[in-house]
């Protein structure tokens, strides 16, 4: 009888212990936490078009990842935006561009829960500082290259009937590399029914050669200035597809090509400056328009393009184009600005007008 009672007690105790382990098992499970953020804590120079992300240690309940559990503030002012969750990462996308040179605070609260309904281990708070320009950008000085609406080094080739308003320059290539414009020679320059202005080439009479040499040197200096500007406001905006965008003043940077498949607007005041740094090509689709708004002026818009710049049929472009590789205007394309190329400019029934 004593042995039976002892065995019964052992069984009861074992059941209690086993059951107790089950009940407390949840408390032994490690709680989820944020193990990575972008930008990282205390990062400086963050682009004004940045999205803010938080990566969790495990999959979370997506319904708990929202603007109530993921917030961004500048001081005490909440930043408006949308929150998305995929895999193990939450993304906060601001509705508008962030302000330049400001400290922002991002927070993931304990309202964020994992798939088992447990809150994260502790609230996650981190800060970052935006980069960009606090004042109006300085304009890019064109020097003597501003004397030309089209300036190239190797060739200017035209087909169809173009309308060029302003002077055209070519150096170090000779006059024979200006084709399709039916030039009439004069002393130190040439004229054409398609040019409201004059055409100059490196083999013409003095002082044209030295003037062109200076202009080309200044064009290259301007290109390098635009390419070297630091502290961009916007980095990899729309991953290079800027169709449909309204582009506000500032410094933009892309490490690849930029496409414009739908019309865009450049909006700002008459004194604002835009600099676009493009490491690849620039391609504008056929029939697409670039529109200026709010007083923005083409003479204050600078496109620095390391690759080729191509403008589709009947498209319209605004600004000063500084191209290292070449510029091609397809049939009927128009430009209000300057085409300054370190190789060739190709025209096809193109209208190019110097900016006011």
mmCIF file of C-alpha atoms in Angstrom:
data_model
loop_
_atom_site.group_PDB
_atom_site.id
_atom_site.type_symbol
_atom_site.label_atom_id
_atom_site.label_comp_id
_atom_site.label_asym_id
_atom_site.label_seq_id
_atom_site.Cartn_x
_atom_site.Cartn_y
_atom_site.Cartn_z
ATOM 1 C CA UNK A 1 0.000 0.000 0.000
ATOM 2 C CA UNK A 2 2.827 2.398 0.838
ATOM 3 C CA UNK A 3 4.573 1.641 -2.490
ATOM 4 C CA UNK A 4 1.285 2.262 -4.351
ATOM 5 C CA UNK A 5 0.814 5.623 -2.617
ATOM 6 C CA UNK A 6 4.396 6.631 -3.397
ATOM 7 C CA UNK A 7 3.954 5.776 -7.101
ATOM 8 C CA UNK A 8 0.674 7.705 -7.210
ATOM 9 C CA UNK A 9 2.388 10.762 -5.709
ATOM 10 C CA UNK A 10 5.186 10.570 -8.232
ATOM 11 C CA UNK A 11 2.697 10.471 -11.115
ATOM 12 C CA UNK A 12 0.735 13.449 -9.729
ATOM 13 C CA UNK A 13 3.878 15.491 -9.235
ATOM 14 C CA UNK A 14 5.099 14.595 -12.740
ATOM 15 C CA UNK A 15 1.771 15.663 -14.287
ATOM 16 C CA UNK A 16 1.891 18.971 -12.391
ATOM 17 C CA UNK A 17 5.461 19.630 -13.452
ATOM 18 C CA UNK A 18 4.764 18.702 -17.086
ATOM 19 C CA UNK A 19 1.626 20.814 -17.190
ATOM 20 C CA UNK A 20 3.463 23.710 -15.575
ATOM 21 C CA UNK A 21 6.147 23.587 -18.267
ATOM 22 C CA UNK A 22 3.480 23.827 -20.963
ATOM 23 C CA UNK A 23 1.864 26.827 -19.327
ATOM 24 C CA UNK A 24 5.103 28.722 -18.964
ATOM 25 C CA UNK A 25 6.644 27.741 -22.306
ATOM 26 C CA UNK A 26 5.581 31.038 -23.954
ATOM 27 C CA UNK A 27 7.548 33.034 -21.408
ATOM 28 C CA UNK A 28 10.694 31.120 -22.338
ATOM 29 C CA UNK A 29 10.376 32.001 -26.039
ATOM 30 C CA UNK A 30 12.664 34.918 -27.021
ATOM 31 C CA UNK A 31 10.720 38.038 -27.953
ATOM 32 C CA UNK A 32 11.119 39.617 -31.384
ATOM 33 C CA UNK A 33 13.164 42.767 -31.822
ATOM 34 C CA UNK A 34 14.393 45.170 -34.522
ATOM 35 C CA UNK A 35 17.866 44.046 -35.554
ATOM 36 C CA UNK A 36 18.567 46.490 -38.393
ATOM 37 C CA UNK A 37 17.424 49.928 -39.523
ATOM 38 C CA UNK A 38 18.006 52.021 -42.608
ATOM 39 C CA UNK A 39 19.188 54.668 -42.171
ATOM 40 C CA UNK A 40 21.207 53.327 -39.254
ATOM 41 C CA UNK A 41 21.124 55.202 -35.973
ATOM 42 C CA UNK A 42 22.945 58.568 -36.086
ATOM 43 C CA UNK A 43 23.499 58.447 -39.856
ATOM 44 C CA UNK A 44 24.172 61.873 -41.386
ATOM 45 C CA UNK A 45 23.679 63.068 -44.965
ATOM 46 C CA UNK A 46 20.558 60.989 -45.610
ATOM 47 C CA UNK A 47 18.856 61.849 -48.912
ATOM 48 C CA UNK A 48 15.629 63.799 -48.745
ATOM 49 C CA UNK A 49 13.767 61.150 -50.758
ATOM 50 C CA UNK A 50 14.858 58.341 -48.438
ATOM 51 C CA UNK A 51 12.482 55.640 -47.243
ATOM 52 C CA UNK A 52 12.980 54.397 -43.676
ATOM 53 C CA UNK A 53 13.094 50.670 -42.980
ATOM 54 C CA UNK A 54 13.208 48.389 -39.959
ATOM 55 C CA UNK A 55 14.074 44.689 -40.180
ATOM 56 C CA UNK A 56 12.776 42.381 -37.437
ATOM 57 C CA UNK A 57 14.372 39.286 -35.960
ATOM 58 C CA UNK A 58 11.401 37.189 -37.077
ATOM 59 C CA UNK A 59 8.218 37.408 -39.123
ATOM 60 C CA UNK A 60 5.659 39.802 -37.680
ATOM 61 C CA UNK A 61 1.887 40.162 -37.738
ATOM 62 C CA UNK A 62 1.488 42.521 -40.698
ATOM 63 C CA UNK A 63 -1.744 43.965 -39.296
ATOM 64 C CA UNK A 64 0.232 45.415 -36.370
ATOM 65 C CA UNK A 65 2.820 47.132 -38.581
ATOM 66 C CA UNK A 66 1.205 50.447 -39.479
ATOM 67 C CA UNK A 67 1.430 54.206 -38.906
ATOM 68 C CA UNK A 68 0.462 53.696 -35.261
ATOM 69 C CA UNK A 69 3.395 51.373 -34.538
ATOM 70 C CA UNK A 70 5.931 52.843 -37.004
ATOM 71 C CA UNK A 71 6.288 56.622 -36.788
ATOM 72 C CA UNK A 72 8.753 59.254 -37.990
ATOM 73 C CA UNK A 73 8.999 62.752 -36.530
ATOM 74 C CA UNK A 74 11.012 65.906 -37.109
ATOM 75 C CA UNK A 75 11.136 67.379 -33.638
ATOM 76 C CA UNK A 76 7.563 67.081 -32.388
ATOM 77 C CA UNK A 77 6.046 67.204 -35.874
ATOM 78 C CA UNK A 78 4.918 63.870 -37.240
ATOM 79 C CA UNK A 79 5.945 63.061 -40.802
ATOM 80 C CA UNK A 80 3.059 61.952 -42.975
ATOM 81 C CA UNK A 81 3.644 58.742 -44.852
ATOM 82 C CA UNK A 82 2.609 55.173 -45.547
ATOM 83 C CA UNK A 83 3.821 51.940 -43.954
ATOM 84 C CA UNK A 84 4.243 48.617 -45.737
ATOM 85 C CA UNK A 85 5.390 45.264 -44.402
ATOM 86 C CA UNK A 86 6.892 42.384 -46.387
ATOM 87 C CA UNK A 87 8.907 39.354 -45.269
ATOM 88 C CA UNK A 88 10.526 40.601 -42.076
ATOM 89 C CA UNK A 89 10.903 44.270 -43.077
ATOM 90 C CA UNK A 90 8.711 47.308 -42.456
ATOM 91 C CA UNK A 91 9.044 50.358 -44.729
ATOM 92 C CA UNK A 92 7.966 53.920 -44.006
ATOM 93 C CA UNK A 93 7.597 56.044 -47.174
ATOM 94 C CA UNK A 94 7.165 59.780 -46.496
ATOM 95 C CA UNK A 95 4.365 61.461 -48.443
ATOM 96 C CA UNK A 96 6.622 64.429 -49.221
ATOM 97 C CA UNK A 97 10.378 64.888 -49.437
ATOM 98 C CA UNK A 98 12.139 65.375 -46.111
ATOM 99 C CA UNK A 99 13.633 68.776 -45.305
ATOM 100 C CA UNK A 100 17.347 69.412 -45.765
ATOM 101 C CA UNK A 101 19.695 69.422 -42.773
ATOM 102 C CA UNK A 102 17.155 68.240 -40.202
ATOM 103 C CA UNK A 103 17.262 65.589 -37.457
ATOM 104 C CA UNK A 104 14.520 62.970 -37.720
ATOM 105 C CA UNK A 105 13.465 60.370 -35.157
ATOM 106 C CA UNK A 106 11.967 57.018 -36.149
ATOM 107 C CA UNK A 107 10.132 54.797 -33.665
ATOM 108 C CA UNK A 108 8.825 51.236 -33.665
ATOM 109 C CA UNK A 109 6.501 50.896 -30.666
ATOM 110 C CA UNK A 110 5.528 47.772 -28.717
ATOM 111 C CA UNK A 111 2.269 47.762 -30.649
ATOM 112 C CA UNK A 112 4.249 45.784 -33.240
ATOM 113 C CA UNK A 113 3.627 42.071 -32.589
ATOM 114 C CA UNK A 114 4.912 38.767 -33.903
ATOM 115 C CA UNK A 115 2.774 35.989 -35.358
ATOM 116 C CA UNK A 116 2.140 34.619 -31.853
ATOM 117 C CA UNK A 117 0.762 37.926 -30.658
ATOM 118 C CA UNK A 118 3.774 38.930 -28.589
ATOM 119 C CA UNK A 119 4.939 42.559 -28.577
ATOM 120 C CA UNK A 120 8.516 43.313 -29.524
ATOM 121 C CA UNK A 121 11.038 43.091 -26.701
ATOM 122 C CA UNK A 122 11.311 46.864 -26.319
ATOM 123 C CA UNK A 123 10.455 50.041 -28.196
ATOM 124 C CA UNK A 124 12.999 50.834 -30.916
ATOM 125 C CA UNK A 125 14.014 54.481 -31.420
ATOM 126 C CA UNK A 126 16.698 55.783 -33.782
ATOM 127 C CA UNK A 127 17.654 59.115 -35.336
ATOM 128 C CA UNK A 128 19.223 60.310 -38.577
ATOM 129 C CA UNK A 129 20.066 63.651 -40.177
ATOM 130 C CA UNK A 130 19.201 64.617 -43.735
ATOM 131 C CA UNK A 131 21.765 66.086 -46.104
ATOM 132 C CA UNK A 132 21.143 68.423 -49.013
ATOM 133 C CA UNK A 133 21.422 72.144 -49.511
ATOM 134 C CA UNK A 134 20.083 74.526 -46.890
ATOM 135 C CA UNK A 135 20.227 77.491 -49.279
ATOM 136 C CA UNK A 136 19.753 77.946 -53.022
ATOM 137 C CA UNK A 137 22.372 76.043 -55.015
ATOM 138 C CA UNK A 138 25.035 78.064 -56.746
ATOM 139 C CA UNK A 139 24.590 78.094 -60.491
ATOM 140 C CA UNK A 140 27.097 76.252 -62.708
ATOM 141 C CA UNK A 141 29.336 78.776 -64.482
ATOM 142 C CA UNK A 142 29.516 78.053 -68.213
ATOM 143 C CA UNK A 143 32.179 80.635 -68.973
ATOM 144 C CA UNK A 144 32.699 81.161 -72.687
ATOM 145 C CA UNK A 145 30.666 78.051 -73.560
ATOM 146 C CA UNK A 146 27.580 80.157 -72.772
ATOM 147 C CA UNK A 147 28.253 81.974 -76.046
ATOM 148 C CA UNK A 148 26.884 78.946 -77.928
ATOM 149 C CA UNK A 149 23.533 77.234 -78.056
ATOM 150 C CA UNK A 150 25.252 74.150 -79.533
ATOM 151 C CA UNK A 151 28.898 73.340 -78.785
ATOM 152 C CA UNK A 152 30.623 70.076 -79.683
ATOM 153 C CA UNK A 153 34.126 68.680 -80.083
ATOM 154 C CA UNK A 154 33.891 66.074 -82.860
ATOM 155 C CA UNK A 155 30.858 66.807 -85.078
ATOM 156 C CA UNK A 156 27.499 68.477 -85.551
ATOM 157 C CA UNK A 157 25.375 66.394 -87.915
ATOM 158 C CA UNK A 158 21.975 67.525 -89.145
ATOM 159 C CA UNK A 159 19.248 65.988 -91.275
ATOM 160 C CA UNK A 160 15.957 67.577 -92.229
ATOM 161 C CA UNK A 161 15.372 71.258 -91.621
ATOM 162 C CA UNK A 162 16.373 72.379 -88.148
ATOM 163 C CA UNK A 163 15.856 75.719 -86.420
ATOM 164 C CA UNK A 164 18.845 76.835 -84.345
ATOM 165 C CA UNK A 165 18.522 80.105 -82.456
ATOM 166 C CA UNK A 166 21.961 81.111 -81.216
ATOM 167 C CA UNK A 167 25.547 80.437 -82.261
ATOM 168 C CA UNK A 168 26.977 77.003 -83.027
ATOM 169 C CA UNK A 169 30.583 76.011 -82.261
ATOM 170 C CA UNK A 170 32.785 73.022 -83.130
ATOM 171 C CA UNK A 171 36.343 72.415 -81.886
ATOM 172 C CA UNK A 172 38.849 70.863 -82.347
ATOM 173 C CA UNK A 173 37.069 69.402 -85.395
ATOM 174 C CA UNK A 174 37.007 71.409 -88.621
ATOM 175 C CA UNK A 175 34.145 72.955 -90.609
ATOM 176 C CA UNK A 176 33.751 69.815 -92.736
ATOM 177 C CA UNK A 177 32.417 68.025 -89.649
ATOM 178 C CA UNK A 178 29.396 70.325 -89.555
ATOM 179 C CA UNK A 179 27.032 68.566 -91.955
ATOM 180 C CA UNK A 180 23.488 69.070 -93.210
ATOM 181 C CA UNK A 181 23.269 72.801 -92.471
ATOM 182 C CA UNK A 182 24.323 74.117 -95.916
ATOM 183 C CA UNK A 183 26.857 76.567 -94.516
ATOM 184 C CA UNK A 184 27.938 79.702 -96.345
ATOM 185 C CA UNK A 185 31.515 80.656 -95.497
ATOM 186 C CA UNK A 186 32.490 84.093 -94.249
ATOM 187 C CA UNK A 187 35.623 85.409 -92.545
ATOM 188 C CA UNK A 188 35.979 83.657 -89.207
ATOM 189 C CA UNK A 189 32.469 82.189 -89.260
ATOM 190 C CA UNK A 190 29.751 80.722 -91.495
ATOM 191 C CA UNK A 191 26.037 81.269 -91.867
ATOM 192 C CA UNK A 192 23.068 79.018 -92.592
ATOM 193 C CA UNK A 193 19.388 79.497 -93.351
ATOM 194 C CA UNK A 194 18.779 77.104 -90.443
ATOM 195 C CA UNK A 195 20.786 79.147 -87.917
ATOM 196 C CA UNK A 196 19.669 82.461 -86.445
ATOM 197 C CA UNK A 197 23.227 83.248 -85.475
ATOM 198 C CA UNK A 198 26.614 82.084 -86.715
ATOM 199 C CA UNK A 199 28.523 78.823 -87.020
ATOM 200 C CA UNK A 200 32.135 78.597 -85.873
ATOM 201 C CA UNK A 201 34.722 75.833 -86.329
ATOM 202 C CA UNK A 202 38.343 75.340 -85.322
ATOM 203 C CA UNK A 203 39.781 75.826 -88.843
ATOM 204 C CA UNK A 204 38.248 79.263 -89.406
ATOM 205 C CA UNK A 205 40.119 82.574 -89.343
ATOM 206 C CA UNK A 206 41.391 84.114 -86.121
ATOM 207 C CA UNK A 207 40.285 84.748 -83.429
ATOM 208 C CA UNK A 208 37.776 81.893 -83.862
ATOM 209 C CA UNK A 209 40.166 78.983 -83.026
ATOM 210 C CA UNK A 210 41.316 80.426 -79.694
ATOM 211 C CA UNK A 211 37.765 81.490 -78.785
ATOM 212 C CA UNK A 212 36.534 77.963 -79.403
ATOM 213 C CA UNK A 213 39.404 76.403 -77.460
ATOM 214 C CA UNK A 214 38.487 78.538 -74.455
ATOM 215 C CA UNK A 215 34.797 77.711 -74.826
ATOM 216 C CA UNK A 216 35.460 73.957 -74.934
ATOM 217 C CA UNK A 217 37.746 74.167 -71.911
ATOM 218 C CA UNK A 218 35.053 76.092 -70.045
ATOM 219 C CA UNK A 219 32.446 73.509 -71.094
ATOM 220 C CA UNK A 220 34.560 70.719 -69.579
ATOM 221 C CA UNK A 221 35.121 72.758 -66.411
ATOM 222 C CA UNK A 222 31.369 73.295 -66.115
ATOM 223 C CA UNK A 223 30.741 69.567 -66.598
ATOM 224 C CA UNK A 224 33.228 68.703 -63.845
ATOM 225 C CA UNK A 225 31.723 71.322 -61.538
ATOM 226 C CA UNK A 226 28.225 69.912 -61.974
ATOM 227 C CA UNK A 227 29.461 66.312 -61.578
ATOM 228 C CA UNK A 228 31.439 67.112 -58.452
ATOM 229 C CA UNK A 229 28.820 68.939 -56.413
ATOM 230 C CA UNK A 230 28.555 67.231 -52.969
ATOM 231 C CA UNK A 231 25.667 66.576 -50.574
ATOM 232 C CA UNK A 232 22.823 65.638 -52.942
ATOM 233 C CA UNK A 233 19.286 66.354 -51.835
ATOM 234 C CA UNK A 234 17.877 63.403 -53.771
ATOM 235 C CA UNK A 235 19.649 60.092 -54.419
ATOM 236 C CA UNK A 236 18.475 57.498 -56.957
ATOM 237 C CA UNK A 237 15.067 59.183 -57.150
ATOM 238 C CA UNK A 238 12.486 56.703 -58.492
ATOM 239 C CA UNK A 239 15.449 54.421 -59.344
ATOM 240 C CA UNK A 240 16.001 56.604 -62.402
ATOM 241 C CA UNK A 241 12.497 56.525 -63.896
ATOM 242 C CA UNK A 242 11.368 60.105 -63.280
ATOM 243 C CA UNK A 243 8.362 60.093 -65.596
ATOM 244 C CA UNK A 244 5.414 62.005 -64.152
ATOM 245 C CA UNK A 245 7.490 63.627 -61.405
ATOM 246 C CA UNK A 246 7.395 67.226 -60.209
ATOM 247 C CA UNK A 247 11.045 68.119 -59.616
ATOM 248 C CA UNK A 248 11.696 70.750 -56.960
ATOM 249 C CA UNK A 249 14.997 72.699 -56.694
ATOM 250 C CA UNK A 250 18.084 70.888 -55.471
ATOM 251 C CA UNK A 251 20.912 68.516 -56.302
ATOM 252 C CA UNK A 252 19.903 65.115 -57.715
ATOM 253 C CA UNK A 253 22.213 62.123 -58.128
ATOM 254 C CA UNK A 254 21.862 58.819 -59.986
ATOM 255 C CA UNK A 255 24.572 56.164 -60.333
ATOM 256 C CA UNK A 256 22.870 54.653 -63.390
ATOM 257 C CA UNK A 257 20.754 55.846 -66.320
ATOM 258 C CA UNK A 258 17.697 58.104 -66.156
ATOM 259 C CA UNK A 259 14.577 57.682 -68.279
ATOM 260 C CA UNK A 260 11.703 60.090 -68.873
ATOM 261 C CA UNK A 261 8.860 57.941 -70.273
ATOM 262 C CA UNK A 262 6.104 60.423 -69.371
ATOM 263 C CA UNK A 263 5.936 64.191 -69.062
ATOM 264 C CA UNK A 264 7.560 65.916 -66.083
ATOM 265 C CA UNK A 265 7.441 69.347 -64.451
ATOM 266 C CA UNK A 266 10.340 71.346 -63.051
ATOM 267 C CA UNK A 267 8.829 73.638 -60.443
ATOM 268 C CA UNK A 268 10.460 76.493 -58.553
ATOM 269 C CA UNK A 269 11.141 80.211 -58.573
ATOM 270 C CA UNK A 270 13.160 82.272 -61.048
ATOM 271 C CA UNK A 271 16.192 82.162 -58.737
ATOM 272 C CA UNK A 272 16.136 78.438 -57.935
ATOM 273 C CA UNK A 273 18.768 76.077 -59.325
ATOM 274 C CA UNK A 274 18.575 72.409 -60.304
ATOM 275 C CA UNK A 275 21.585 70.153 -60.910
ATOM 276 C CA UNK A 276 21.043 66.598 -62.147
ATOM 277 C CA UNK A 277 24.057 64.270 -61.862
ATOM 278 C CA UNK A 278 23.592 61.226 -64.114
ATOM 279 C CA UNK A 279 26.310 58.560 -64.275
ATOM 280 C CA UNK A 280 24.647 56.691 -67.153
ATOM 281 C CA UNK A 281 22.478 57.712 -70.097
ATOM 282 C CA UNK A 282 19.550 60.120 -70.270
ATOM 283 C CA UNK A 283 16.637 58.972 -72.430
ATOM 284 C CA UNK A 284 13.460 60.971 -73.077
ATOM 285 C CA UNK A 285 10.652 59.135 -74.862
ATOM 286 C CA UNK A 286 8.888 60.313 -78.014
ATOM 287 C CA UNK A 287 6.227 62.981 -77.589
ATOM 288 C CA UNK A 288 7.132 63.685 -73.962
ATOM 289 C CA UNK A 289 7.174 67.239 -72.614
ATOM 290 C CA UNK A 290 9.234 68.883 -69.917
ATOM 291 C CA UNK A 291 7.343 71.843 -68.447
ATOM 292 C CA UNK A 292 8.582 74.708 -66.277
ATOM 293 C CA UNK A 293 6.373 75.998 -63.457
ATOM 294 C CA UNK A 294 6.431 78.706 -60.791
ATOM 295 C CA UNK A 295 8.934 80.885 -62.638
ATOM 296 C CA UNK A 296 11.646 78.230 -63.091
ATOM 297 C CA UNK A 297 14.137 79.163 -65.818
ATOM 298 C CA UNK A 298 15.937 76.877 -68.254
ATOM 299 C CA UNK A 299 19.215 78.763 -67.713
ATOM 300 C CA UNK A 300 19.218 77.554 -64.078
ATOM 301 C CA UNK A 301 18.675 73.856 -64.878
ATOM 302 C CA UNK A 302 21.821 71.771 -65.435
ATOM 303 C CA UNK A 303 21.858 68.174 -66.666
ATOM 304 C CA UNK A 304 25.276 66.530 -66.288
ATOM 305 C CA UNK A 305 25.207 63.278 -68.263
ATOM 306 C CA UNK A 306 28.175 60.898 -68.369
ATOM 307 C CA UNK A 307 26.566 58.671 -70.994
ATOM 308 C CA UNK A 308 24.524 59.471 -74.089
ATOM 309 C CA UNK A 309 21.570 61.854 -74.062
ATOM 310 C CA UNK A 310 18.778 60.917 -76.468
ATOM 311 C CA UNK A 311 15.528 62.806 -77.056
ATOM 312 C CA UNK A 312 12.667 61.020 -78.782
ATOM 313 C CA UNK A 313 10.637 62.245 -81.717
ATOM 314 C CA UNK A 314 8.748 65.520 -81.008
ATOM 315 C CA UNK A 315 9.842 65.518 -77.345
ATOM 316 C CA UNK A 316 10.574 68.827 -75.620
ATOM 317 C CA UNK A 317 13.482 69.422 -73.216
ATOM 318 C CA UNK A 318 14.450 72.304 -70.913
ATOM 319 C CA UNK A 319 17.846 73.214 -69.498
ATOM 320 C CA UNK A 320 21.599 73.238 -70.016
ATOM 321 C CA UNK A 321 22.763 69.809 -71.167
ATOM 322 C CA UNK A 322 26.387 68.967 -70.359
ATOM 323 C CA UNK A 323 27.135 65.616 -71.977
ATOM 324 C CA UNK A 324 30.390 63.689 -71.962
ATOM 325 C CA UNK A 325 29.386 61.127 -74.575
ATOM 326 C CA UNK A 326 27.009 62.705 -77.101
ATOM 327 C CA UNK A 327 23.597 64.237 -77.719
ATOM 328 C CA UNK A 328 21.008 62.976 -80.207
ATOM 329 C CA UNK A 329 17.761 64.746 -81.067
ATOM 330 C CA UNK A 330 15.369 62.552 -83.010
ATOM 331 C CA UNK A 331 12.947 63.922 -85.610
ATOM 332 C CA UNK A 332 11.130 67.038 -84.489
ATOM 333 C CA UNK A 333 12.545 67.136 -80.939
ATOM 334 C CA UNK A 334 12.829 70.609 -79.417
ATOM 335 C CA UNK A 335 15.012 72.161 -76.747
ATOM 336 C CA UNK A 336 14.971 75.370 -74.768
ATOM 337 C CA UNK A 337 18.490 75.509 -73.439
ATOM 338 C CA UNK A 338 21.990 74.601 -74.619
ATOM 339 C CA UNK A 339 23.425 71.365 -76.027
ATOM 340 C CA UNK A 340 27.073 71.180 -74.912
ATOM 341 C CA UNK A 341 28.744 67.891 -75.850
ATOM 342 C CA UNK A 342 32.268 66.588 -75.432
ATOM 343 C CA UNK A 343 31.728 64.498 -78.579
ATOM 344 C CA UNK A 344 28.982 65.065 -81.198
ATOM 345 C CA UNK A 345 25.518 66.606 -81.453
ATOM 346 C CA UNK A 346 23.051 64.996 -83.871
ATOM 347 C CA UNK A 347 19.992 66.932 -85.104
ATOM 348 C CA UNK A 348 16.984 65.870 -87.167
ATOM 349 C CA UNK A 349 14.526 68.660 -87.916
ATOM 350 C CA UNK A 350 15.348 69.905 -84.425
ATOM 351 C CA UNK A 351 14.553 73.248 -82.821
ATOM 352 C CA UNK A 352 17.187 74.415 -80.332
ATOM 353 C CA UNK A 353 16.693 77.822 -78.723
ATOM 354 C CA UNK A 354 19.103 79.548 -76.345
ATOM 355 C CA UNK A 355 17.544 80.283 -72.947
ATOM 356 C CA UNK A 356 16.683 83.827 -71.919
#
